[in-house]
PDB file of C-alpha atoms in Angstrom:
ATOM      1  CA  UNK W  24      81.608 132.250  98.919  1.00 43.00           C
ATOM      2  CA  UNK W  25      83.749 134.707  96.945  1.00 59.00           C
ATOM      3  CA  UNK W  26      87.042 132.866  97.443  1.00 52.00           C
ATOM      4  CA  UNK W  27      87.256 130.998  94.128  1.00 52.00           C
ATOM      5  CA  UNK W  28      86.246 133.884  91.840  1.00 57.00           C
ATOM      6  CA  UNK W  29      88.755 136.149  93.574  1.00 55.00           C
ATOM      7  CA  UNK W  30      91.421 133.428  93.598  1.00 54.00           C
ATOM      8  CA  UNK W  31      91.067 132.765  89.867  1.00 55.00           C
ATOM      9  CA  UNK W  32      90.926 136.452  89.056  1.00 53.00           C
ATOM     10  CA  UNK W  33      94.673 136.904  89.625  1.00 64.00           C
ATOM     11  CA  UNK W  34      97.680 135.268  88.003  1.00 72.00           C
ATOM     12  CA  UNK W  35      98.642 133.381  91.172  1.00 71.00           C
ATOM     13  CA  UNK W  36      95.339 131.502  91.231  1.00 76.00           C
ATOM     14  CA  UNK W  37      95.475 130.614  87.546  1.00 82.00           C
ATOM     15  CA  UNK W  38      99.090 129.407  87.796  1.00 84.00           C
ATOM     16  CA  UNK W  39      98.263 127.324  90.876  1.00 85.00           C
ATOM     17  CA  UNK W  40      95.260 125.546  89.334  1.00 88.00           C
ATOM     18  CA  UNK W  41      96.949 125.016  85.956  1.00 89.00           C
ATOM     19  CA  UNK W  42     100.047 123.609  87.666  1.00 90.00           C
ATOM     20  CA  UNK W  43      97.934 121.105  89.589  1.00 89.00           C
ATOM     21  CA  UNK W  44      96.156 119.936  86.438  1.00 90.00           C
ATOM     22  CA  UNK W  45      99.522 119.530  84.720  1.00 92.00           C
ATOM     23  CA  UNK W  46     100.851 117.456  87.601  1.00 88.00           C
ATOM     24  CA  UNK W  47      97.917 115.043  87.478  1.00 88.00           C
ATOM     25  CA  UNK W  48      98.392 114.601  83.727  1.00 91.00           C
ATOM     26  CA  UNK W  49     102.065 113.814  84.286  1.00 89.00           C
ATOM     27  CA  UNK W  50     101.523 111.216  87.018  1.00 87.00           C
ATOM     28  CA  UNK W  51      98.804 109.306  85.180  1.00 82.00           C
ATOM     29  CA  UNK W  52     100.738 109.229  81.898  1.00 85.00           C
ATOM     30  CA  UNK W  53     104.110 108.141  83.259  1.00 85.00           C
ATOM     31  CA  UNK W  54     103.718 106.128  86.455  1.00 84.00           C
ATOM     32  CA  UNK W  55     104.314 102.636  84.980  1.00 85.00           C
ATOM     33  CA  UNK W  56     107.636 103.806  83.512  1.00 82.00           C
ATOM     34  CA  UNK W  57     108.531 105.365  86.853  1.00 82.00           C
ATOM     35  CA  UNK W  58     107.997 102.036  88.617  1.00 82.00           C
ATOM     36  CA  UNK W  59     110.199 100.347  86.018  1.00 83.00           C
ATOM     37  CA  UNK W  60     112.919 102.994  86.537  1.00 79.00           C
ATOM     38  CA  UNK W  61     112.916 102.543  90.323  1.00 77.00           C
ATOM     39  CA  UNK W  62     113.151  98.746  89.999  1.00 79.00           C
ATOM     40  CA  UNK W  63     116.040  99.053  87.512  1.00 78.00           C
ATOM     41  CA  UNK W  64     117.988 101.370  89.813  1.00 73.00           C
ATOM     42  CA  UNK W  65     117.642  98.937  92.697  1.00 70.00           C
ATOM     43  CA  UNK W  66     118.324  95.749  90.735  1.00 67.00           C
ATOM     44  CA  UNK W  67     121.593  94.125  89.685  1.00 65.00           C
ATOM     45  CA  UNK W  68     120.556  93.150  86.156  1.00 61.00           C
ATOM     46  CA  UNK W  69     119.477  96.588  84.950  1.00 58.00           C
ATOM     47  CA  UNK W  70     117.661  95.231  81.870  1.00 72.00           C
ATOM     48  CA  UNK W  71     114.333  96.983  81.382  1.00 76.00           C
ATOM     49  CA  UNK W  72     112.788  93.930  79.676  1.00 81.00           C
ATOM     50  CA  UNK W  73     113.839  91.482  82.396  1.00 81.00           C
ATOM     51  CA  UNK W  74     112.701  93.819  85.176  1.00 82.00           C
ATOM     52  CA  UNK W  75     109.340  94.361  83.451  1.00 83.00           C
ATOM     53  CA  UNK W  76     108.837  90.611  83.042  1.00 84.00           C
ATOM     54  CA  UNK W  77     109.602  90.099  86.725  1.00 84.00           C
ATOM     55  CA  UNK W  78     107.118  92.786  87.751  1.00 80.00           C
ATOM     56  CA  UNK W  79     104.380  91.337  85.561  1.00 84.00           C
ATOM     57  CA  UNK W  80     104.967  87.758  86.725  1.00 84.00           C
ATOM     58  CA  UNK W  81     104.956  88.659  90.417  1.00 82.00           C
ATOM     59  CA  UNK W  82     102.250  91.290  90.599  1.00 77.00           C
ATOM     60  CA  UNK W  83     100.575  91.623  87.228  1.00 81.00           C
ATOM     61  CA  UNK W  84      99.775  94.958  85.543  1.00 80.00           C
ATOM     62  CA  UNK W  85      98.566  96.445  88.839  1.00 79.00           C
ATOM     63  CA  UNK W  86     102.126  96.258  90.179  1.00 82.00           C
ATOM     64  CA  UNK W  87     103.161  98.945  87.694  1.00 82.00           C
ATOM     65  CA  UNK W  88     100.817 101.366  89.469  1.00 80.00           C
ATOM     66  CA  UNK W  89     101.668 100.335  93.034  1.00 79.00           C
ATOM     67  CA  UNK W  90     102.329 103.363  95.208  1.00 75.00           C
ATOM     68  CA  UNK W  91     100.665 105.800  92.817  1.00 78.00           C
ATOM     69  CA  UNK W  92      98.341 106.943  95.588  1.00 74.00           C
ATOM     70  CA  UNK W  93     101.190 108.710  97.415  1.00 65.00           C
ATOM     71  CA  UNK W  94     102.262 111.037  94.581  1.00 70.00           C
ATOM     72  CA  UNK W  95      98.743 111.341  93.158  1.00 74.00           C
ATOM     73  CA  UNK W  96      97.365 112.463  96.528  1.00 66.00           C
ATOM     74  CA  UNK W  97      99.922 115.246  96.757  1.00 73.00           C
ATOM     75  CA  UNK W  98     100.848 115.884  93.134  1.00 76.00           C
ATOM     76  CA  UNK W  99      98.120 118.464  92.535  1.00 77.00           C
ATOM     77  CA  UNK W 100      99.350 120.612  95.404  1.00 83.00           C
ATOM     78  CA  UNK W 101     103.043 119.917  94.751  1.00 83.00           C
ATOM     79  CA  UNK W 102     103.008 120.681  91.040  1.00 88.00           C
ATOM     80  CA  UNK W 103     100.755 123.686  91.604  1.00 89.00           C
ATOM     81  CA  UNK W 104     103.284 125.055  94.080  1.00 90.00           C
ATOM     82  CA  UNK W 105     106.176 124.329  91.682  1.00 92.00           C
ATOM     83  CA  UNK W 106     104.680 126.197  88.723  1.00 92.00           C
ATOM     84  CA  UNK W 107     103.387 129.065  90.816  1.00 90.00           C
ATOM     85  CA  UNK W 108     106.682 129.402  92.714  1.00 93.00           C
ATOM     86  CA  UNK W 109     108.620 129.385  89.448  1.00 93.00           C
ATOM     87  CA  UNK W 110     106.396 132.117  88.016  1.00 91.00           C
ATOM     88  CA  UNK W 111     106.789 134.235  91.146  1.00 92.00           C
ATOM     89  CA  UNK W 112     110.576 133.795  91.243  1.00 95.00           C
ATOM     90  CA  UNK W 113     110.902 134.585  87.528  1.00 94.00           C
ATOM     91  CA  UNK W 114     109.063 137.854  88.093  1.00 91.00           C
ATOM     92  CA  UNK W 115     111.273 138.560  91.122  1.00 94.00           C
ATOM     93  CA  UNK W 116     114.488 137.982  89.164  1.00 95.00           C
ATOM     94  CA  UNK W 117     113.201 140.005  86.201  1.00 94.00           C
ATOM     95  CA  UNK W 118     110.933 142.838  87.432  1.00 91.00           C
ATOM     96  CA  UNK W 119     110.395 144.043  83.857  1.00 89.00           C
ATOM     97  CA  UNK W 120     108.125 141.043  83.121  1.00 85.00           C
ATOM     98  CA  UNK W 121     104.658 141.939  81.804  1.00 81.00           C
ATOM     99  CA  UNK W 122     101.856 140.063  80.065  1.00 74.00           C
ATOM    100  CA  UNK W 123     103.533 140.783  76.739  1.00 79.00           C
ATOM    101  CA  UNK W 124     107.154 140.515  77.869  1.00 88.00           C
ATOM    102  CA  UNK W 125     108.302 137.091  79.112  1.00 91.00           C
ATOM    103  CA  UNK W 126     111.089 136.741  81.705  1.00 93.00           C
ATOM    104  CA  UNK W 127     114.677 136.590  80.496  1.00 95.00           C
ATOM    105  CA  UNK W 128     116.332 133.197  80.146  1.00 96.00           C
ATOM    106  CA  UNK W 129     118.572 134.075  83.113  1.00 96.00           C
ATOM    107  CA  UNK W 130     115.527 134.760  85.284  1.00 96.00           C
ATOM    108  CA  UNK W 131     113.944 131.491  84.129  1.00 96.00           C
ATOM    109  CA  UNK W 132     117.080 129.530  85.094  1.00 97.00           C
ATOM    110  CA  UNK W 133     117.404 131.208  88.498  1.00 97.00           C
ATOM    111  CA  UNK W 134     113.698 130.804  89.166  1.00 96.00           C
ATOM    112  CA  UNK W 135     113.898 127.111  88.317  1.00 97.00           C
ATOM    113  CA  UNK W 136     116.894 126.610  90.627  1.00 97.00           C
ATOM    114  CA  UNK W 137     115.075 128.211  93.550  1.00 96.00           C
ATOM    115  CA  UNK W 138     111.884 126.318  92.785  1.00 96.00           C
ATOM    116  CA  UNK W 139     113.692 122.967  92.809  1.00 95.00           C
ATOM    117  CA  UNK W 140     115.318 123.666  96.167  1.00 94.00           C
ATOM    118  CA  UNK W 141     112.040 124.724  97.782  1.00 93.00           C
ATOM    119  CA  UNK W 142     109.912 121.905  96.391  1.00 90.00           C
ATOM    120  CA  UNK W 143     112.280 119.308  97.858  1.00 92.00           C
ATOM    121  CA  UNK W 144     110.671 120.009 101.228  1.00 90.00           C
ATOM    122  CA  UNK W 145     107.364 118.725  99.869  1.00 85.00           C
ATOM    123  CA  UNK W 146     108.708 116.029  97.559  1.00 87.00           C
ATOM    124  CA  UNK W 147     111.052 114.148  99.918  1.00 90.00           C
ATOM    125  CA  UNK W 148     108.403 112.414 102.093  1.00 90.00           C
ATOM    126  CA  UNK W 149     106.231 111.662  99.044  1.00 86.00           C
ATOM    127  CA  UNK W 150     109.065 110.030  97.100  1.00 87.00           C
ATOM    128  CA  UNK W 151     110.226 108.136 100.183  1.00 89.00           C
ATOM    129  CA  UNK W 152     106.823 106.473 100.566  1.00 88.00           C
ATOM    130  CA  UNK W 153     106.545 105.882  96.808  1.00 83.00           C
ATOM    131  CA  UNK W 154     109.952 104.189  96.621  1.00 84.00           C
ATOM    132  CA  UNK W 155     109.202 101.937  99.611  1.00 83.00           C
ATOM    133  CA  UNK W 156     105.952 100.822  97.942  1.00 83.00           C
ATOM    134  CA  UNK W 157     107.508 100.324  94.517  1.00 75.00           C
ATOM    135  CA  UNK W 158     110.277  98.135  95.969  1.00 77.00           C
ATOM    136  CA  UNK W 159     108.208  96.107  98.396  1.00 71.00           C
ATOM    137  CA  UNK W 160     108.221  92.961  96.214  1.00 63.00           C
ATOM    138  CA  UNK W 161     112.028  92.999  96.407  1.00 59.00           C
ATOM    139  CA  UNK W 162     111.981  93.020 100.194  1.00 55.00           C
ATOM    140  CA  UNK W 163     114.142  96.125 100.276  1.00 48.00           C
ATOM    141  CA  UNK W 164     112.004  97.915 102.831  1.00 49.00           C
ATOM    142  CA  UNK W 165     111.810  96.757 106.396  1.00 45.00           C
ATOM    143  CA  UNK W 166     109.020  94.462 107.449  1.00 43.00           C
ATOM    144  CA  UNK W 167     107.932  97.080 109.946  1.00 47.00           C
ATOM    145  CA  UNK W 168     107.113  99.347 107.026  1.00 54.00           C
ATOM    146  CA  UNK W 169     105.245  96.730 105.060  1.00 47.00           C
ATOM    147  CA  UNK W 170     103.573  94.465 107.556  1.00 49.00           C
ATOM    148  CA  UNK W 171     102.140  91.078 106.617  1.00 49.00           C
ATOM    149  CA  UNK W 172      99.917  92.411 103.830  1.00 61.00           C
ATOM    150  CA  UNK W 173     100.425  95.017 101.172  1.00 68.00           C
ATOM    151  CA  UNK W 174     100.002  98.452 102.789  1.00 74.00           C
ATOM    152  CA  UNK W 175      98.767 101.656 101.285  1.00 78.00           C
ATOM    153  CA  UNK W 176     100.703 104.923 101.206  1.00 80.00           C
ATOM    154  CA  UNK W 177      99.226 106.188 104.487  1.00 85.00           C
ATOM    155  CA  UNK W 178     100.108 102.977 106.330  1.00 88.00           C
ATOM    156  CA  UNK W 179     103.703 103.104 105.099  1.00 87.00           C
ATOM    157  CA  UNK W 180     103.982 106.780 106.081  1.00 88.00           C
ATOM    158  CA  UNK W 181     102.551 106.080 109.547  1.00 90.00           C
ATOM    159  CA  UNK W 182     104.946 103.185 110.121  1.00 88.00           C
ATOM    160  CA  UNK W 183     107.946 105.246 109.027  1.00 88.00           C
ATOM    161  CA  UNK W 184     106.907 108.027 111.410  1.00 89.00           C
ATOM    162  CA  UNK W 185     106.317 105.540 114.218  1.00 89.00           C
ATOM    163  CA  UNK W 186     109.731 103.873 113.886  1.00 87.00           C
ATOM    164  CA  UNK W 187     111.858 106.793 112.692  1.00 86.00           C
ATOM    165  CA  UNK W 188     109.975 109.984 113.521  1.00 87.00           C
ATOM    166  CA  UNK W 189     109.942 113.137 111.402  1.00 86.00           C
ATOM    167  CA  UNK W 190     113.600 112.604 110.562  1.00 88.00           C
ATOM    168  CA  UNK W 191     112.695 109.292 108.938  1.00 87.00           C
ATOM    169  CA  UNK W 192     110.105 110.934 106.687  1.00 89.00           C
ATOM    170  CA  UNK W 193     112.807 113.296 105.452  1.00 92.00           C
ATOM    171  CA  UNK W 194     115.404 110.624 104.785  1.00 90.00           C
ATOM    172  CA  UNK W 195     117.133 111.710 101.580  1.00 89.00           C
ATOM    173  CA  UNK W 196     116.290 115.431 101.860  1.00 93.00           C
ATOM    174  CA  UNK W 197     119.854 116.578 101.136  1.00 94.00           C
ATOM    175  CA  UNK W 198     120.313 114.419  98.052  1.00 93.00           C
ATOM    176  CA  UNK W 199     116.806 115.357  96.845  1.00 94.00           C
ATOM    177  CA  UNK W 200     117.672 119.045  97.100  1.00 95.00           C
ATOM    178  CA  UNK W 201     121.023 118.518  95.352  1.00 95.00           C
ATOM    179  CA  UNK W 202     119.159 116.759  92.542  1.00 94.00           C
ATOM    180  CA  UNK W 203     116.147 119.032  92.187  1.00 95.00           C
ATOM    181  CA  UNK W 204     117.706 122.510  92.297  1.00 96.00           C
ATOM    182  CA  UNK W 205     119.894 122.107  89.180  1.00 96.00           C
ATOM    183  CA  UNK W 206     117.414 119.825  87.429  1.00 96.00           C
ATOM    184  CA  UNK W 207     114.615 122.408  87.695  1.00 97.00           C
ATOM    185  CA  UNK W 208     117.013 125.069  86.456  1.00 97.00           C
ATOM    186  CA  UNK W 209     117.554 123.017  83.271  1.00 97.00           C
ATOM    187  CA  UNK W 210     113.888 122.018  83.206  1.00 97.00           C
ATOM    188  CA  UNK W 211     112.278 125.444  82.921  1.00 97.00           C
ATOM    189  CA  UNK W 212     115.107 126.987  80.897  1.00 97.00           C
ATOM    190  CA  UNK W 213     115.012 124.188  78.312  1.00 97.00           C
ATOM    191  CA  UNK W 214     111.246 124.474  77.950  1.00 97.00           C
ATOM    192  CA  UNK W 215     111.327 128.225  77.355  1.00 96.00           C
ATOM    193  CA  UNK W 216     114.313 127.964  75.011  1.00 97.00           C
ATOM    194  CA  UNK W 217     112.915 125.078  72.951  1.00 97.00           C
ATOM    195  CA  UNK W 218     109.383 126.474  72.591  1.00 95.00           C
ATOM    196  CA  UNK W 219     110.879 129.679  71.190  1.00 95.00           C
ATOM    197  CA  UNK W 220     113.143 127.741  68.806  1.00 95.00           C
ATOM    198  CA  UNK W 221     110.293 125.527  67.609  1.00 95.00           C
ATOM    199  CA  UNK W 222     107.847 128.410  67.247  1.00 93.00           C
ATOM    200  CA  UNK W 223     109.656 131.790  67.064  1.00 93.00           C
ATOM    201  CA  UNK W 224     107.823 134.589  68.841  1.00 92.00           C
ATOM    202  CA  UNK W 225     105.542 132.292  70.844  1.00 90.00           C
ATOM    203  CA  UNK W 226     106.937 133.370  74.224  1.00 90.00           C
ATOM    204  CA  UNK W 227     105.390 136.790  73.634  1.00 88.00           C
ATOM    205  CA  UNK W 228     102.361 135.830  71.585  1.00 85.00           C
ATOM    206  CA  UNK W 229     101.428 132.571  73.349  1.00 80.00           C
ATOM    207  CA  UNK W 230     100.384 131.107  69.998  1.00 83.00           C
ATOM    208  CA  UNK W 231     102.459 127.937  69.878  1.00 87.00           C
ATOM    209  CA  UNK W 232     100.860 124.733  68.653  1.00 91.00           C
ATOM    210  CA  UNK W 233     100.069 121.737  70.829  1.00 93.00           C
ATOM    211  CA  UNK W 234     102.920 119.904  69.105  1.00 94.00           C
ATOM    212  CA  UNK W 235     105.330 122.631  70.239  1.00 95.00           C
ATOM    213  CA  UNK W 236     104.133 122.272  73.832  1.00 95.00           C
ATOM    214  CA  UNK W 237     104.493 118.497  73.748  1.00 95.00           C
ATOM    215  CA  UNK W 238     107.962 118.490  72.177  1.00 97.00           C
ATOM    216  CA  UNK W 239     109.371 121.385  74.217  1.00 97.00           C
ATOM    217  CA  UNK W 240     107.952 119.918  77.426  1.00 97.00           C
ATOM    218  CA  UNK W 241     109.292 116.475  76.586  1.00 97.00           C
ATOM    219  CA  UNK W 242     112.788 117.793  75.838  1.00 97.00           C
ATOM    220  CA  UNK W 243     112.729 119.835  79.057  1.00 97.00           C
ATOM    221  CA  UNK W 244     112.013 116.666  81.008  1.00 96.00           C
ATOM    222  CA  UNK W 245     114.824 114.779  79.259  1.00 97.00           C
ATOM    223  CA  UNK W 246     117.325 117.581  79.958  1.00 96.00           C
ATOM    224  CA  UNK W 247     116.383 117.733  83.625  1.00 96.00           C
ATOM    225  CA  UNK W 248     116.921 113.989  84.073  1.00 94.00           C
ATOM    226  CA  UNK W 249     120.174 113.690  82.143  1.00 95.00           C
ATOM    227  CA  UNK W 250     121.837 116.452  84.188  1.00 93.00           C
ATOM    228  CA  UNK W 251     121.071 114.853  87.556  1.00 93.00           C
ATOM    229  CA  UNK W 252     120.552 111.128  86.967  1.00 93.00           C
ATOM    230  CA  UNK W 253     123.485 109.785  89.043  1.00 94.00           C
ATOM    231  CA  UNK W 254     122.134 111.738  92.010  1.00 94.00           C
ATOM    232  CA  UNK W 255     118.728 110.132  91.487  1.00 91.00           C
ATOM    233  CA  UNK W 256     120.266 106.652  91.581  1.00 91.00           C
ATOM    234  CA  UNK W 257     121.931 107.474  94.904  1.00 92.00           C
ATOM    235  CA  UNK W 258     118.700 108.979  96.248  1.00 91.00           C
ATOM    236  CA  UNK W 259     116.741 105.833  95.406  1.00 87.00           C
ATOM    237  CA  UNK W 260     119.238 103.606  97.195  1.00 89.00           C
ATOM    238  CA  UNK W 261     119.390 105.795 100.277  1.00 90.00           C
ATOM    239  CA  UNK W 262     115.608 106.134 100.570  1.00 87.00           C
ATOM    240  CA  UNK W 263     115.119 102.384 100.085  1.00 85.00           C
ATOM    241  CA  UNK W 264     116.896 101.886 103.432  1.00 84.00           C
ATOM    242  CA  UNK W 265     114.993 102.127 106.679  1.00 76.00           C
ATOM    243  CA  UNK W 266     116.130 102.453 110.268  1.00 72.00           C
ATOM    244  CA  UNK W 267     114.913  98.920 111.003  1.00 69.00           C
ATOM    245  CA  UNK W 268     116.804  97.304 108.099  1.00 70.00           C
ATOM    246  CA  UNK W 269     120.467  96.762 107.319  1.00 73.00           C
ATOM    247  CA  UNK W 270     122.149 100.120 106.678  1.00 81.00           C
ATOM    248  CA  UNK W 271     124.351  99.397 103.696  1.00 86.00           C
ATOM    249  CA  UNK W 272     125.077 103.077 103.017  1.00 88.00           C
ATOM    250  CA  UNK W 273     125.986 105.619 105.680  1.00 87.00           C
ATOM    251  CA  UNK W 274     125.475 108.663 103.463  1.00 90.00           C
ATOM    252  CA  UNK W 275     125.654 110.203 100.001  1.00 93.00           C
ATOM    253  CA  UNK W 276     129.418 109.843  99.474  1.00 94.00           C
ATOM    254  CA  UNK W 277     129.439 106.322 100.898  1.00 94.00           C
ATOM    255  CA  UNK W 278     126.591 105.299  98.582  1.00 93.00           C
ATOM    256  CA  UNK W 279     128.444 106.710  95.559  1.00 93.00           C
ATOM    257  CA  UNK W 280     131.647 104.926  96.534  1.00 94.00           C
ATOM    258  CA  UNK W 281     130.135 101.516  97.321  1.00 93.00           C
ATOM    259  CA  UNK W 282     127.804 101.520  94.310  1.00 92.00           C
ATOM    260  CA  UNK W 283     130.647 102.299  91.877  1.00 94.00           C
ATOM    261  CA  UNK W 284     133.069  99.915  93.580  1.00 93.00           C
ATOM    262  CA  UNK W 285     130.644  96.974  93.498  1.00 92.00           C
ATOM    263  CA  UNK W 286     128.882  97.575  90.170  1.00 90.00           C
ATOM    264  CA  UNK W 287     131.045  99.972  88.166  1.00 92.00           C
ATOM    265  CA  UNK W 288     130.366 103.494  86.948  1.00 92.00           C
ATOM    266  CA  UNK W 289     127.573 102.245  84.706  1.00 90.00           C
ATOM    267  CA  UNK W 290     125.400 101.766  87.791  1.00 90.00           C
ATOM    268  CA  UNK W 291     125.062 105.550  88.038  1.00 91.00           C
ATOM    269  CA  UNK W 292     123.258 105.552  84.691  1.00 91.00           C
ATOM    270  CA  UNK W 293     121.230 102.371  85.174  1.00 86.00           C
ATOM    271  CA  UNK W 294     117.644 102.877  84.075  1.00 81.00           C
ATOM    272  CA  UNK W 295     118.435 106.117  82.231  1.00 89.00           C
ATOM    273  CA  UNK W 296     116.727 104.936  79.036  1.00 87.00           C
ATOM    274  CA  UNK W 297     113.520 104.243  80.917  1.00 82.00           C
ATOM    275  CA  UNK W 298     113.778 107.565  82.746  1.00 86.00           C
ATOM    276  CA  UNK W 299     114.248 109.491  79.491  1.00 92.00           C
ATOM    277  CA  UNK W 300     111.294 107.768  77.818  1.00 88.00           C
ATOM    278  CA  UNK W 301     109.130 108.503  80.848  1.00 87.00           C
ATOM    279  CA  UNK W 302     110.401 112.089  81.113  1.00 92.00           C
ATOM    280  CA  UNK W 303     109.482 112.890  77.527  1.00 95.00           C
ATOM    281  CA  UNK W 304     105.953 111.507  77.868  1.00 93.00           C
ATOM    282  CA  UNK W 305     105.280 112.916  81.330  1.00 92.00           C
ATOM    283  CA  UNK W 306     106.644 116.411  80.850  1.00 95.00           C
ATOM    284  CA  UNK W 307     105.112 116.805  77.439  1.00 95.00           C
ATOM    285  CA  UNK W 308     101.783 116.072  79.156  1.00 94.00           C
ATOM    286  CA  UNK W 309     102.557 118.360  82.107  1.00 94.00           C
ATOM    287  CA  UNK W 310     103.477 121.443  80.104  1.00 95.00           C
ATOM    288  CA  UNK W 311     100.677 120.940  77.584  1.00 94.00           C
ATOM    289  CA  UNK W 312      98.082 120.538  80.341  1.00 94.00           C
ATOM    290  CA  UNK W 313      99.531 123.534  82.186  1.00 93.00           C
ATOM    291  CA  UNK W 314      99.591 125.861  79.188  1.00 91.00           C
ATOM    292  CA  UNK W 315      96.138 124.858  77.944  1.00 91.00           C
ATOM    293  CA  UNK W 316      94.606 125.081  81.426  1.00 90.00           C
ATOM    294  CA  UNK W 317      96.204 128.465  82.021  1.00 87.00           C
ATOM    295  CA  UNK W 318      94.692 129.815  78.822  1.00 86.00           C
ATOM    296  CA  UNK W 319      91.270 128.355  79.549  1.00 87.00           C
ATOM    297  CA  UNK W 320      91.350 130.100  82.933  1.00 82.00           C
ATOM    298  CA  UNK W 321      92.326 133.451  81.436  1.00 75.00           C
ATOM    299  CA  UNK W 322      89.740 136.189  81.647  1.00 54.00           C
ATOM    300  CA  UNK W 323      90.594 137.521  78.226  1.00 50.00           C
ATOM    301  CA  UNK W 324      90.070 134.229  76.419  1.00 46.00           C
ATOM    302  CA  UNK W 325      93.772 133.843  75.893  1.00 45.00           C
ATOM    303  CA  UNK W 326      93.539 130.367  74.422  1.00 47.00           C
ATOM    304  CA  UNK W 327      95.424 130.904  71.185  1.00 48.00           C
ATOM    305  CA  UNK W 328      97.198 127.594  70.739  1.00 49.00           C
ATOM    306  CA  UNK W 329      96.456 126.071  67.387  1.00 52.00           C
ATOM    307  CA  UNK W 330      94.777 122.700  67.455  1.00 48.00           C
ATOM    308  CA  UNK W 331      97.111 121.213  64.882  1.00 48.00           C
ATOM    309  CA  UNK W 332      99.535 118.571  66.087  1.00 53.00           C
TER     310      UNK W 332
END
């Protein structure tokens, strides 16, 4: 009976809940653009307009949200873990942190790097299922995954486990970790750096405006994608393969080599425009929801953000 009051009474509980709320805001705001990005990475045309027209003609508006159940079902827990883990690691790398003294930029970067590596263990199966669902109209996943009718996330996950075991659910773990560790380093560092530049002193006072949260969060998302985008293209192509389908790529290096050889170096940046647009919207929503939720949960009424945009 006393679990929730005690849980929310400490910083861990507040960071966990606020992180989950931020994750939900991010998924709902950016999922259609994420579907478009995945389709672009796996197509040969690469044009966002042509891919969008194809999606709409084949599946209608609902196709843009296909597979959202997989990340939405886990995103609260995943994003909560990410923000809480980052906060814990920042305090570990900079023991001098207090309520009035934020962690150093070095601690923020190191904390983000560690957070990205750890969260890959949760994210890999979720993104695998999401990618298989988002690409099902293209026939890129095996028929054993999809069946004769459109499956839900749980059905796809069960079929992957049945045909490939636990190893199949973690297809792409290495490339996901190589992508997420540096990207989260840039992600959290950019947010802290930009919020301070946009509103000097706000890291200590916590009095930045909503506009500062949105812009700093959006730029953090853009930075994290730009630094790792070629790795994300490779990850998408590797996770689109299944054990029961033709194995075009034998691994990370082979996927890099064949993709560049067949489609040129530009393939490694295909869909970047869509990814950047999505990243700005999604991460602006995530950080704003996180910061505002964290302040609403504070015992001392620490909601000081101005309501001006």
